[in-house]
Short mmCIF file of C-alpha atoms in Angstrom, two decimals:
data_model
loop_
_atom_site.label_atom_id
_atom_site.label_comp_id
_atom_site.label_asym_id
_atom_site.label_seq_id
_atom_site.Cartn_x
_atom_site.Cartn_y
_atom_site.Cartn_z
CA MET A 1 32.53 -27.14 14.31
CA HIS A 2 32.17 -24.14 16.62
CA ILE A 3 29.07 -23.08 17.94
CA THR A 4 29.13 -19.79 16.47
CA MET A 5 30.08 -20.64 13.59
CA LEU A 6 26.77 -22.96 13.64
CA LYS A 7 24.51 -20.10 14.37
CA MET A 8 25.70 -17.85 12.09
CA ALA A 9 24.69 -20.57 9.62
CA ILE A 10 22.08 -21.38 9.96
CA ARG A 11 20.97 -17.59 10.26
CA HIS A 12 21.60 -17.18 7.34
CA LYS A 13 20.34 -20.04 5.35
CA THR A 14 17.23 -19.63 7.47
CA LYS A 15 17.11 -16.56 5.50
CA GLU A 16 15.36 -18.94 2.44
CA LYS A 17 12.64 -20.58 4.16
CA TRP A 18 13.15 -20.59 7.48
CA PHE A 19 13.32 -19.31 11.26
CA ILE A 20 14.42 -19.83 14.04
CA PRO A 21 15.07 -17.82 17.09
CA ILE A 22 18.78 -17.40 18.24
CA LYS A 23 17.90 -17.03 21.03
CA MET A 24 16.58 -20.48 21.07
CA LEU A 25 19.46 -21.51 19.67
CA THR A 26 21.46 -21.77 23.42
CA THR A 27 18.83 -23.81 24.56
CA VAL A 28 18.72 -26.36 21.59
CA THR A 29 21.77 -29.50 22.57
CA PHE A 30 24.83 -29.62 19.78
CA SER A 31 24.02 -32.30 17.87
CA LEU A 32 20.45 -31.65 16.97
CA LEU A 33 22.12 -28.50 15.84
CA LEU A 34 24.21 -30.14 13.22
CA ASN A 35 21.06 -32.29 11.79
CA ALA A 36 19.71 -28.82 11.33
CA PHE A 37 22.30 -27.06 9.15
CA ALA A 38 22.83 -30.44 7.53
CA SER A 39 18.88 -30.09 6.61
CA VAL A 40 18.43 -26.97 5.84
CA LEU A 41 22.05 -27.16 3.35
CA SER A 42 19.83 -29.94 1.60
CA ALA A 43 17.16 -27.95 1.33
CA ALA A 44 18.88 -24.97 -0.15
CA GLU A 45 20.01 -27.57 -2.55
CA VAL A 46 17.38 -28.21 -4.40
CA PHE A 47 16.84 -26.95 -7.92
CA ARG A 48 14.41 -24.38 -7.70
CA PHE A 49 12.56 -20.71 -8.82
CA SER A 50 11.96 -19.14 -5.64
CA SER A 51 8.73 -19.39 -4.47
CA TYR A 52 7.27 -16.52 -6.10
CA TYR A 53 7.61 -17.80 -9.23
CA GLY A 54 5.73 -20.39 -11.21
CA ASN A 55 3.32 -20.68 -14.55
CA HIS A 56 0.91 -17.89 -15.80
CA MET A 57 3.10 -15.56 -14.18
CA VAL A 58 3.17 -11.89 -14.72
CA LEU A 59 7.23 -10.81 -15.26
CA GLN A 60 8.13 -6.69 -16.20
CA ARG A 61 7.15 -5.74 -19.19
CA ALA A 62 10.16 -2.89 -21.52
CA PRO A 63 11.71 -0.82 -21.15
CA ALA A 64 12.52 -2.30 -17.75
CA LYS A 65 14.22 -6.05 -17.34
CA ALA A 66 12.93 -8.82 -15.20
CA VAL A 67 15.21 -10.42 -12.64
CA VAL A 68 14.50 -14.60 -12.33
CA TRP A 69 16.24 -16.58 -9.94
CA GLY A 70 16.41 -19.27 -7.63
CA PHE A 71 18.04 -21.91 -5.49
CA GLY A 72 20.64 -24.87 -7.07
CA LYS A 73 23.90 -26.49 -5.60
CA ASN A 74 26.56 -24.31 -4.89
CA GLY A 75 28.98 -23.78 -7.65
CA ALA A 76 26.23 -25.28 -10.45
CA LYS A 77 26.06 -23.66 -13.79
CA VAL A 78 22.71 -22.59 -14.42
CA VAL A 79 21.47 -21.48 -18.06
CA LEU A 80 18.03 -20.14 -19.11
CA SER A 81 15.51 -19.51 -21.48
CA LEU A 82 12.56 -17.58 -23.48
CA SER A 83 10.19 -19.77 -25.70
CA GLY A 84 10.89 -17.44 -29.35
CA PHE A 85 14.76 -15.84 -28.06
CA GLN A 86 17.39 -17.18 -29.20
CA GLU A 87 20.42 -16.11 -26.02
CA GLU A 88 20.55 -18.02 -23.39
CA PHE A 89 20.91 -16.70 -19.48
CA SER A 90 23.58 -18.13 -17.33
CA THR A 91 24.69 -17.39 -14.34
CA THR A 92 26.28 -19.37 -11.69
CA VAL A 93 24.95 -20.49 -8.30
CA ILE A 94 26.45 -18.90 -5.55
CA ASN A 95 25.88 -20.36 -2.07
CA GLY A 96 22.15 -21.98 -2.78
CA ILE A 97 21.19 -19.01 -5.19
CA TRP A 98 21.53 -18.09 -9.00
CA ARG A 99 19.67 -15.53 -10.69
CA THR A 100 20.17 -13.29 -13.54
CA THR A 101 18.67 -10.76 -15.35
CA LEU A 102 16.00 -11.52 -18.77
CA LYS A 103 16.59 -8.83 -22.06
CA PRO A 104 13.91 -6.12 -22.33
CA VAL A 105 10.49 -7.92 -23.13
CA GLU A 106 7.60 -6.35 -24.81
CA ALA A 107 4.20 -6.29 -22.98
CA SER A 108 1.57 -8.12 -25.58
CA GLY A 109 -0.90 -11.31 -24.16
CA ARG A 110 1.59 -13.57 -26.07
CA PRO A 111 2.29 -16.46 -23.21
CA TYR A 112 6.19 -17.29 -23.24
CA ASN A 113 8.18 -20.26 -21.25
CA LEU A 114 10.40 -19.73 -19.22
CA THR A 115 13.52 -22.45 -18.98
CA ALA A 116 15.90 -23.49 -15.92
CA SER A 117 18.39 -25.99 -16.38
CA GLN A 118 21.08 -26.86 -14.48
CA ASN A 119 24.49 -28.39 -15.06
CA ILE A 120 25.93 -30.37 -12.01
CA THR A 121 22.66 -32.15 -11.48
CA ASN A 122 21.14 -32.25 -15.53
CA SER A 123 18.09 -31.16 -14.24
CA SER A 124 15.76 -28.32 -16.14
CA ILE A 125 12.24 -26.67 -14.87
CA THR A 126 10.10 -24.88 -17.39
CA LEU A 127 7.73 -22.48 -16.38
CA THR A 128 4.38 -21.99 -18.88
CA ASP A 129 2.58 -19.15 -19.63
CA VAL A 130 4.42 -16.49 -19.26
CA LEU A 131 3.16 -12.94 -19.45
CA PHE A 132 5.09 -10.35 -19.63
CA GLY A 133 3.07 -6.74 -18.70
CA ASP A 134 2.66 -4.17 -15.73
CA ILE A 135 4.32 -5.39 -12.01
CA TRP A 136 1.89 -3.43 -9.21
CA LEU A 137 2.24 -4.48 -5.40
CA CYS A 138 -0.20 -4.65 -3.25
CA SER A 139 0.08 -4.29 0.84
CA GLY A 140 -1.79 -3.03 3.51
CA GLN A 141 -4.65 -4.17 6.12
CA SER A 142 -7.68 -5.01 7.01
CA ASN A 143 -9.59 -3.07 4.51
CA MET A 144 -6.50 -4.21 1.31
CA ALA A 145 -7.00 -7.45 2.89
CA PHE A 146 -10.82 -7.27 2.25
CA THR A 147 -12.30 -9.35 -0.65
CA VAL A 148 -14.20 -9.57 -3.28
CA GLY A 149 -16.54 -11.85 -2.38
CA GLN A 150 -17.25 -9.44 0.64
CA VAL A 151 -17.82 -6.35 -1.66
CA ASN A 152 -20.80 -4.25 -2.55
CA ASN A 153 -22.29 -6.64 -5.41
CA ALA A 154 -20.02 -9.86 -4.75
CA THR A 155 -21.67 -11.97 -7.11
CA GLU A 156 -21.14 -9.35 -10.27
CA GLU A 157 -18.13 -8.77 -9.64
CA LEU A 158 -17.42 -12.28 -8.97
CA ALA A 159 -18.52 -13.41 -12.67
CA LEU A 160 -16.22 -11.36 -14.21
CA ALA A 161 -13.25 -13.11 -13.21
CA SER A 162 -13.11 -15.10 -16.67
CA GLU A 163 -13.10 -12.31 -18.89
CA PHE A 164 -9.93 -10.74 -17.70
CA PRO A 165 -7.44 -13.68 -18.35
CA ASN A 166 -4.58 -11.42 -18.59
CA VAL A 167 -4.62 -10.00 -15.37
CA ARG A 168 -3.04 -12.79 -12.78
CA ILE A 169 -2.95 -13.16 -9.41
CA PHE A 170 -0.04 -14.21 -6.58
CA GLN A 171 -0.97 -14.21 -2.94
CA ALA A 172 2.00 -14.36 0.01
CA ALA A 173 1.24 -16.18 2.57
CA LEU A 174 -0.14 -15.25 6.44
CA VAL A 175 4.22 -14.81 8.11
CA GLN A 176 5.53 -13.36 10.49
CA SER A 177 9.56 -13.55 11.61
CA GLY A 178 12.06 -11.74 13.51
CA GLU A 179 15.04 -11.61 11.04
CA GLU A 180 14.57 -11.03 7.11
CA LEU A 181 13.87 -14.18 5.17
CA ILE A 182 15.50 -14.63 1.50
CA ASP A 183 12.21 -16.40 0.07
CA LEU A 184 8.67 -16.34 1.64
CA ALA A 185 7.66 -19.03 4.54
CA GLY A 186 4.04 -19.94 2.19
CA VAL A 187 2.45 -19.03 -1.07
CA GLU A 188 -1.85 -18.41 -0.68
CA VAL A 189 -2.38 -17.74 -4.08
CA PRO A 190 0.68 -19.28 -6.52
CA TRP A 191 -0.10 -16.88 -9.59
CA SER A 192 -2.65 -17.92 -11.77
CA LEU A 193 -5.18 -16.57 -13.85
CA PRO A 194 -8.58 -15.11 -11.95
CA THR A 195 -11.69 -17.22 -10.84
CA PRO A 196 -14.48 -16.22 -8.29
CA GLU A 197 -12.61 -18.83 -6.67
CA LEU A 198 -9.69 -17.66 -5.91
CA LEU A 199 -11.10 -14.07 -5.82
CA GLY A 200 -13.81 -14.41 -3.44
CA GLY A 201 -11.67 -16.79 -0.77
CA LYS A 202 -12.00 -16.80 2.59
CA LYS A 203 -12.75 -12.88 4.21
CA PHE A 204 -9.94 -11.25 5.28
CA SER A 205 -7.36 -12.91 3.73
CA HIS A 206 -8.15 -14.29 0.91
CA PHE A 207 -7.53 -11.82 -2.91
CA SER A 208 -7.92 -8.07 -2.43
CA ALA A 209 -10.92 -6.24 -3.90
CA VAL A 210 -8.85 -3.11 -3.78
CA CYS A 211 -5.94 -4.54 -5.24
CA TRP A 212 -8.46 -6.28 -7.95
CA LEU A 213 -9.60 -3.89 -9.54
CA PHE A 214 -7.29 -1.77 -9.21
CA GLY A 215 -5.59 -3.89 -11.96
CA ARG A 216 -9.25 -4.23 -13.75
CA TYR A 217 -10.20 -1.29 -14.71
CA LEU A 218 -6.06 -0.03 -15.05
CA TYR A 219 -6.33 -3.36 -17.36
CA LYS A 220 -9.20 -1.93 -19.63
CA THR A 221 -7.13 1.53 -20.00
CA LEU A 222 -3.77 -0.36 -21.00
CA ASN A 223 -5.26 -3.40 -22.49
CA TYR A 224 -1.66 -5.85 -22.08
CA PRO A 225 -0.86 -7.61 -19.11
CA ILE A 226 -0.90 -6.87 -15.01
CA GLY A 227 0.10 -8.97 -12.06
CA LEU A 228 -1.18 -8.48 -8.76
CA VAL A 229 1.05 -9.04 -5.81
CA HIS A 230 -0.49 -9.28 -2.70
CA SER A 231 1.10 -9.26 0.43
CA SER A 232 -1.52 -7.96 3.73
CA TRP A 233 -2.73 -9.08 6.88
CA GLY A 234 -5.14 -7.36 8.02
CA GLY A 235 -4.35 -5.06 11.62
CA THR A 236 -1.43 -4.78 11.37
CA PRO A 237 0.57 -1.34 12.17
CA VAL A 238 2.56 0.38 10.02
CA GLU A 239 5.89 0.07 11.96
CA ALA A 240 5.72 -3.88 11.23
CA TRP A 241 5.31 -3.27 7.22
CA SER A 242 8.65 -0.90 8.21
CA SER A 243 12.34 -1.76 8.77
CA PRO A 244 14.40 -1.40 11.33
CA ARG A 245 16.41 1.66 9.27
CA ALA A 246 13.28 3.17 8.30
CA LEU A 247 12.63 3.43 12.15
CA HIS A 248 15.77 4.63 12.96
CA LYS A 249 15.08 7.40 10.71
CA CYS A 250 11.45 8.35 12.80
CA GLY A 251 12.69 7.94 16.22
CA LEU A 252 10.81 3.92 16.09
CA GLU A 253 13.78 1.52 16.92
CA ASN A 254 12.19 -2.22 17.69
CA SER A 255 9.47 -2.90 19.78
CA VAL A 256 5.94 -4.14 21.11
CA LEU A 257 3.05 -2.07 19.58
CA HIS A 258 -0.15 -2.97 21.41
CA VAL A 259 -2.43 -2.87 18.73
CA GLN A 260 -6.46 -1.70 18.03
CA SER A 261 -7.99 -4.57 16.07
CA TYR A 262 -11.41 -3.90 14.36
CA LEU A 263 -11.83 -7.37 13.44
CA GLU A 264 -11.44 -9.06 16.69
CA GLY A 265 -11.99 -6.66 19.11
CA ALA A 266 -9.41 -6.03 21.20
CA PHE A 267 -5.60 -4.57 21.81
CA VAL A 268 -3.63 -7.49 19.63
CA LYS A 269 0.29 -7.82 20.08
CA TRP A 270 3.21 -6.85 17.96
CA ASN A 271 5.89 -6.71 16.87
CA SER A 272 7.78 -4.10 14.80
CA THR A 273 10.09 -5.81 11.50
CA VAL A 274 8.22 -9.28 11.10
CA LEU A 275 6.03 -8.60 8.57
CA TRP A 276 8.87 -6.72 6.80
CA ASN A 277 11.21 -9.40 7.27
CA ALA A 278 8.55 -12.21 6.71
CA MET A 279 6.42 -10.46 3.30
CA ILE A 280 8.11 -8.20 2.38
CA HIS A 281 11.81 -8.14 1.74
CA PRO A 282 11.50 -11.68 0.26
CA LEU A 283 10.23 -9.84 -2.59
CA LEU A 284 12.80 -6.97 -3.35
CA ASN A 285 14.62 -8.86 -6.16
CA MET A 286 11.39 -8.52 -8.26
CA THR A 287 10.93 -5.98 -10.77
CA ILE A 288 7.98 -3.93 -10.03
CA THR A 289 6.07 -0.71 -12.28
CA GLY A 290 4.24 0.72 -8.57
CA ALA A 291 2.37 0.36 -5.23
CA ILE A 292 -0.56 0.54 -3.39
CA TRP A 293 -1.38 0.71 -0.14
CA TYR A 294 -4.48 0.86 1.74
CA GLN A 295 -3.62 1.32 5.27
CA GLY A 296 -3.71 3.56 8.91
CA GLU A 297 -6.35 2.48 11.11
CA ALA A 298 -3.95 0.61 13.61
CA ASN A 299 -2.17 3.75 14.26
CA ALA A 300 -4.67 5.75 15.18
CA ASN A 301 -4.07 5.12 18.45
CA CYS A 302 -0.60 3.78 17.79
CA ASN A 303 2.78 5.86 17.07
CA ARG A 304 0.44 8.37 14.93
CA ASP A 305 1.21 11.21 15.85
CA LYS A 306 5.26 10.13 13.99
CA TYR A 307 3.24 8.50 11.47
CA ASN A 308 4.10 11.68 9.74
CA CYS A 309 7.06 10.04 9.48
CA SER A 310 6.76 6.78 9.49
CA PHE A 311 4.92 6.53 6.40
CA PRO A 312 6.63 8.49 3.79
CA VAL A 313 10.30 7.21 5.55
CA MET A 314 8.74 3.83 4.92
CA ILE A 315 8.07 4.84 1.45
CA ASP A 316 11.29 6.33 0.40
CA ASP A 317 13.03 3.16 2.41
CA TRP A 318 10.61 0.56 -0.38
CA ARG A 319 11.61 2.60 -2.92
CA MET A 320 15.63 1.89 -2.11
CA ALA A 321 15.00 -1.63 -0.98
CA PHE A 322 13.26 -2.51 -4.06
CA HIS A 323 15.62 -0.85 -6.42
CA GLU A 324 18.67 -1.44 -5.22
CA GLY A 325 17.05 -5.37 -4.93
CA SER A 326 15.74 -6.01 -9.13
CA GLY A 327 19.81 -4.28 -9.27
CA GLY A 328 18.57 -0.96 -10.57
CA GLN A 329 15.52 -2.38 -13.01
CA THR A 330 12.94 -1.32 -10.28
CA PRO A 331 12.75 2.28 -10.54
CA LEU A 332 14.50 4.61 -6.90
CA ASP A 333 10.89 6.51 -7.41
CA PHE A 334 8.30 4.53 -7.46
CA PRO A 335 5.08 5.69 -8.00
CA PHE A 336 3.11 4.78 -4.32
CA GLY A 337 -0.56 4.70 -4.12
CA PHE A 338 -2.53 4.17 -0.70
CA VAL A 339 -5.78 6.09 0.14
CA GLN A 340 -6.64 8.20 2.97
CA LEU A 341 -8.69 6.76 5.86
CA SER A 342 -13.08 6.20 4.81
CA THR A 343 -14.96 6.58 8.16
CA TYR A 344 -15.19 4.49 11.47
CA ARG A 345 -17.68 6.33 14.06
CA LYS A 346 -20.20 9.36 13.89
CA ASN A 347 -19.36 12.00 15.45
CA ASP A 348 -16.15 11.58 16.94
CA SER A 349 -13.65 13.43 16.45
CA LYS A 350 -10.98 11.07 19.82
CA ASP A 351 -10.84 7.83 17.14
CA GLY A 352 -7.59 9.66 16.11
CA PHE A 353 -9.30 9.25 11.83
CA ARG A 354 -8.74 13.02 11.27
CA GLU A 355 -4.57 13.16 12.53
CA ILE A 356 -3.89 10.41 10.73
CA ARG A 357 -5.55 11.49 7.45
CA TRP A 358 -3.72 14.67 7.53
CA HIS A 359 -0.12 12.30 8.59
CA GLN A 360 -0.90 9.83 5.49
CA THR A 361 -0.41 13.41 3.47
CA ALA A 362 2.89 14.25 5.05
CA ASP A 363 0.85 16.77 6.36
CA TYR A 364 -0.01 18.78 3.33
CA GLY A 365 -3.32 17.54 2.65
CA TYR A 366 -3.20 16.26 -0.80
CA ALA A 367 -0.65 14.32 -2.59
CA PRO A 368 1.62 14.38 -4.70
CA ASN A 369 3.40 16.94 -2.08
CA GLU A 370 7.12 17.89 -1.75
CA ARG A 371 7.67 15.16 0.85
CA MET A 372 5.79 12.76 -1.12
CA LYS A 373 6.49 13.09 -4.03
CA ASN A 374 5.57 10.99 -6.65
CA THR A 375 2.86 8.94 -5.64
CA PHE A 376 -1.12 9.74 -5.47
CA MET A 377 -4.16 8.99 -3.02
CA ALA A 378 -7.49 8.20 -2.97
CA VAL A 379 -10.45 10.03 -1.14
CA ALA A 380 -12.27 7.98 0.44
CA ILE A 381 -13.93 10.04 3.26
CA ASP A 382 -17.18 10.38 1.22
CA VAL A 383 -17.93 6.68 1.32
CA PRO A 384 -18.83 6.05 4.36
CA ASP A 385 -20.92 2.69 5.35
CA ASP A 386 -22.41 2.05 8.14
CA LYS A 387 -24.21 -0.85 7.33
CA SER A 388 -21.39 -3.14 6.28
CA PRO A 389 -21.57 -6.17 7.67
CA TYR A 390 -17.95 -6.27 8.63
CA GLY A 391 -18.32 -3.45 10.72
CA SER A 392 -18.82 0.83 9.92
CA ILE A 393 -15.01 1.00 9.65
CA HIS A 394 -14.78 -2.31 6.35
CA PRO A 395 -16.92 0.18 4.18
CA GLU A 396 -18.17 -2.51 1.11
CA ASP A 397 -18.01 -0.20 -1.79
CA LYS A 398 -14.52 -1.18 -3.42
CA GLN A 399 -14.49 0.20 -6.40
CA ASP A 400 -14.99 3.72 -6.08
CA VAL A 401 -11.80 3.56 -3.97
CA ALA A 402 -10.32 1.80 -6.66
CA TYR A 403 -10.98 3.48 -9.82
CA ARG A 404 -9.51 6.74 -7.77
CA LEU A 405 -6.00 4.85 -7.25
CA VAL A 406 -6.65 3.98 -10.77
CA LEU A 407 -6.96 8.17 -12.30
CA GLY A 408 -3.45 8.37 -9.73
CA ALA A 409 -1.76 5.55 -11.06
CA ARG A 410 -2.70 7.30 -15.35
CA ALA A 411 -1.81 10.16 -14.26
CA VAL A 412 1.41 10.05 -12.07
CA ALA A 413 2.24 6.10 -12.52
CA TYR A 414 2.11 6.23 -16.67
CA GLY A 415 1.01 9.91 -17.58
CA GLN A 416 -1.90 9.56 -19.29
CA ASN A 417 -3.64 13.86 -18.98
CA VAL A 418 -6.57 12.74 -16.41
CA SER A 419 -8.05 14.73 -13.17
CA PHE A 420 -6.75 12.02 -9.90
CA GLN A 421 -7.04 15.01 -6.68
CA GLY A 422 -9.78 17.03 -5.80
CA PRO A 423 -10.02 19.93 -5.81
CA PHE A 424 -7.73 21.43 -2.85
CA PRO A 425 -7.08 25.28 -1.46
CA THR A 426 -4.90 27.72 -2.70
CA HIS A 427 -5.49 30.41 0.33
CA ALA A 428 -8.18 31.35 3.10
CA VAL A 429 -8.86 35.05 3.10
CA LEU A 430 -11.17 36.99 5.64
CA GLU A 431 -13.02 39.56 3.62
CA GLN A 432 -14.37 41.67 5.51
CA ASN A 433 -17.35 38.76 8.16
CA LEU A 434 -16.73 36.40 5.11
CA THR A 435 -13.62 33.87 4.84
CA HIS A 436 -12.66 33.53 0.96
CA ILE A 437 -11.61 30.47 0.44
CA LEU A 438 -10.02 29.77 -3.08
CA PHE A 439 -9.60 25.85 -5.19
CA HIS A 440 -6.97 25.38 -7.33
CA GLN A 441 -9.94 24.15 -9.76
CA GLY A 442 -13.35 23.90 -10.56
CA ILE A 443 -15.88 23.05 -8.61
CA VAL A 444 -19.17 22.13 -7.56
CA SER A 445 -20.34 23.39 -3.96
CA ALA A 446 -23.72 23.53 -1.80
CA THR A 447 -24.28 25.74 0.16
CA THR A 448 -25.57 24.76 3.31
CA ASN A 449 -25.67 24.38 7.17
CA ASP A 450 -24.25 21.18 7.83
CA ARG A 451 -21.05 23.36 8.72
CA PHE A 452 -18.73 21.58 7.66
CA PHE A 453 -16.23 23.74 6.97
CA GLU A 454 -14.81 25.21 10.96
CA ILE A 455 -12.69 28.14 12.09
CA CYS A 456 -10.12 28.75 14.73
CA CYS A 457 -11.39 32.07 16.96
CA SER A 458 -8.56 31.57 19.33
CA GLU A 459 -6.27 35.30 21.58
CA ASP A 460 -3.28 33.56 21.17
CA LYS A 461 -2.38 32.51 17.44
CA THR A 462 -2.68 28.58 18.43
CA CYS A 463 -5.49 26.00 17.35
CA GLU A 464 -4.05 23.03 18.85
CA SER A 465 -7.54 23.17 20.83
CA ASP A 466 -10.73 21.91 19.95
CA ASN A 467 -12.18 24.68 22.23
CA LYS A 468 -11.02 26.83 19.71
CA TRP A 469 -13.19 25.76 16.47
CA PHE A 470 -16.05 26.54 16.02
CA SER A 471 -19.06 25.92 13.06
CA VAL A 472 -19.61 28.11 10.25
CA ASP A 473 -21.65 27.67 7.39
CA ILE A 474 -21.15 27.80 3.47
CA VAL A 475 -22.84 30.70 3.18
CA LYS A 476 -21.96 31.56 -1.26
CA HIS A 477 -20.05 29.55 -3.71
CA GLY A 478 -18.58 30.49 -7.29
CA SER A 479 -16.84 28.28 -9.71
CA ASP A 480 -13.91 27.72 -7.84
CA ASP A 481 -14.59 29.31 -4.52
CA VAL A 482 -17.10 29.32 -1.37
CA TYR A 483 -17.71 31.89 1.04
CA VAL A 484 -17.58 30.25 4.79
CA SER A 485 -18.93 32.84 7.50
CA THR A 486 -17.09 33.64 10.55
CA ASN A 487 -19.53 32.27 13.60
CA ARG A 488 -19.35 36.13 14.97
CA CYS A 489 -15.44 35.88 16.09
CA PRO A 490 -13.60 38.90 16.85
CA TYR A 491 -11.71 39.83 13.80
CA ALA A 492 -8.26 40.04 15.24
CA TYR A 493 -8.75 36.30 16.57
CA ILE A 494 -9.91 34.75 13.61
CA THR A 495 -6.50 32.51 12.93
CA ALA A 496 -6.86 29.06 10.46
CA VAL A 497 -9.83 27.56 8.95
CA ARG A 498 -10.27 23.40 8.53
CA TYR A 499 -12.60 20.93 6.11
CA LEU A 500 -13.91 18.94 7.29
CA TRP A 501 -12.70 17.17 10.79
CA THR A 502 -14.33 15.43 12.02
CA ASP A 503 -14.52 11.00 11.58
CA TRP A 504 -17.35 10.64 9.89
CA PRO A 505 -18.50 14.77 7.71
CA CYS A 506 -20.76 12.85 5.00
CA LYS A 507 -23.36 11.36 4.63
CA PHE A 508 -22.61 8.58 0.92
CA LYS A 509 -20.97 10.90 -2.15
CA ALA A 510 -22.41 14.01 -0.16
CA CYS A 511 -19.35 15.81 0.92
CA PRO A 512 -20.25 20.02 -0.16
CA ILE A 513 -16.69 20.34 -2.42
CA TYR A 514 -16.09 17.90 -5.11
CA SER A 515 -14.33 17.88 -8.35
CA SER A 516 -16.38 19.95 -11.28
CA ASP A 517 -16.65 16.36 -12.85
CA ARG A 518 -18.41 15.23 -9.63
CA LEU A 519 -16.02 12.97 -8.90
CA LEU A 520 -13.15 13.70 -6.68
CA PRO A 521 -14.27 15.02 -3.07
CA ALA A 522 -11.65 18.04 -1.45
CA PRO A 523 -10.23 16.19 0.79
CA PRO A 524 -9.68 17.37 4.93
CA PHE A 525 -7.59 20.69 4.50
CA ILE A 526 -6.86 22.94 7.64
CA LEU A 527 -5.43 26.27 6.78
CA ALA A 528 -4.12 29.55 7.86
CA ILE A 529 -6.83 31.85 7.13
CA GLY A 530 -4.96 35.79 5.63
CA LYS A 531 -5.73 39.29 6.04
CA GLN A 532 -7.19 41.83 3.54
#
């Protein structure tokens, strides 16, 4: 066999589970290549489900269809059956892989057995206690990786685990790859019923608090099974989770990134795409309902000014890839929720957090918007935590974050009539010596001189420099508007107004503007000021 053909064959087969850098192949003898290739082929012929299938799993409910796939002997016929259904589903193993799509199954707490049989080896494998419900993917960096055992009231939260046996959890292992893998290279938590031990494991590397609380709160609303797939890694930039085609659209080709690690207190090297390859690409055949995301800190000083492209493009790319990977069963516009960053340093406007918050919304300030349709955002700027034992960048309050995400999911993903956005301004107008700011919904506000607002005072009408912004006070407020002072800036120079434009503007749940039910804070914004 020609050496080039061996390289291609091993590269193809290693997408199943292994990763061998191609640049190393030139240093391996031809005989070793043959042995390695034979070993890969042997592993591929083992009859099994893909790694993220298992007992206690949740498959996507009707009207979508669940995709089921695995590995077997080339040419073999595989027959799948679901307990309680007479119809069987047959497929053939091609290139070591078999795959089929089940009929739609309604959500319920009824457990099923899913059996796959292969004719050549006359063997069968059965998954037990399989539920049908909604699958949500949870990803991001350390605030998503933050475990239930680390949150406020962790003991009480963990004690509730056994009360939610129909909220099932799965976690991918931390793996990087320079190639797109077909199957996960490792599983940290196989499909399981929740237990305090699984939810409260090793800090920052076991099951996600935001993911679990989101699923638990959602279950209490929907009352049918929820499957949570956790795949996150602390300290990671968006580029590591993005495919090469997504990076290309933003002018970000594959590269080595130097990212500040808030856990290790140093800069860490990350290669682009390595987590897309190893921890997202293997999941693409899965039919899912939606995804939630908590990330951005790592990009505060790494390609920050590209984040208004890289993040929405990553969402678009994931949507396309999951849609195609599931044979059209995952919607092309599946709902995508994210957490707008909380806080890091007090009185520091140079750490990049204010810009990243803005760029998380593709510079609209709110979600969904024209660029990021079918998304929802949980604002976290008002839940700072300077006493967190994990550093102020890792607030312990993940309950409020998860609750706000669930409000967004209920509205955007499930069409429920619930409020899920904080107040956002529709326009700002200069009236005499005050700036009048009108919001799109009712607000509660306080007259304050803490100077949460700033006015741009600029003779040339440009506002990029911080030295053109001056703090101003809230002078008065109404049921849906506020008036702020103009700080004696000449009328002709008044250009724009911005709000909460620092890393740490508010004390805990004490920002000046909330929705009329006092649940949701107004997010940071910047807005041009009109003249009467």
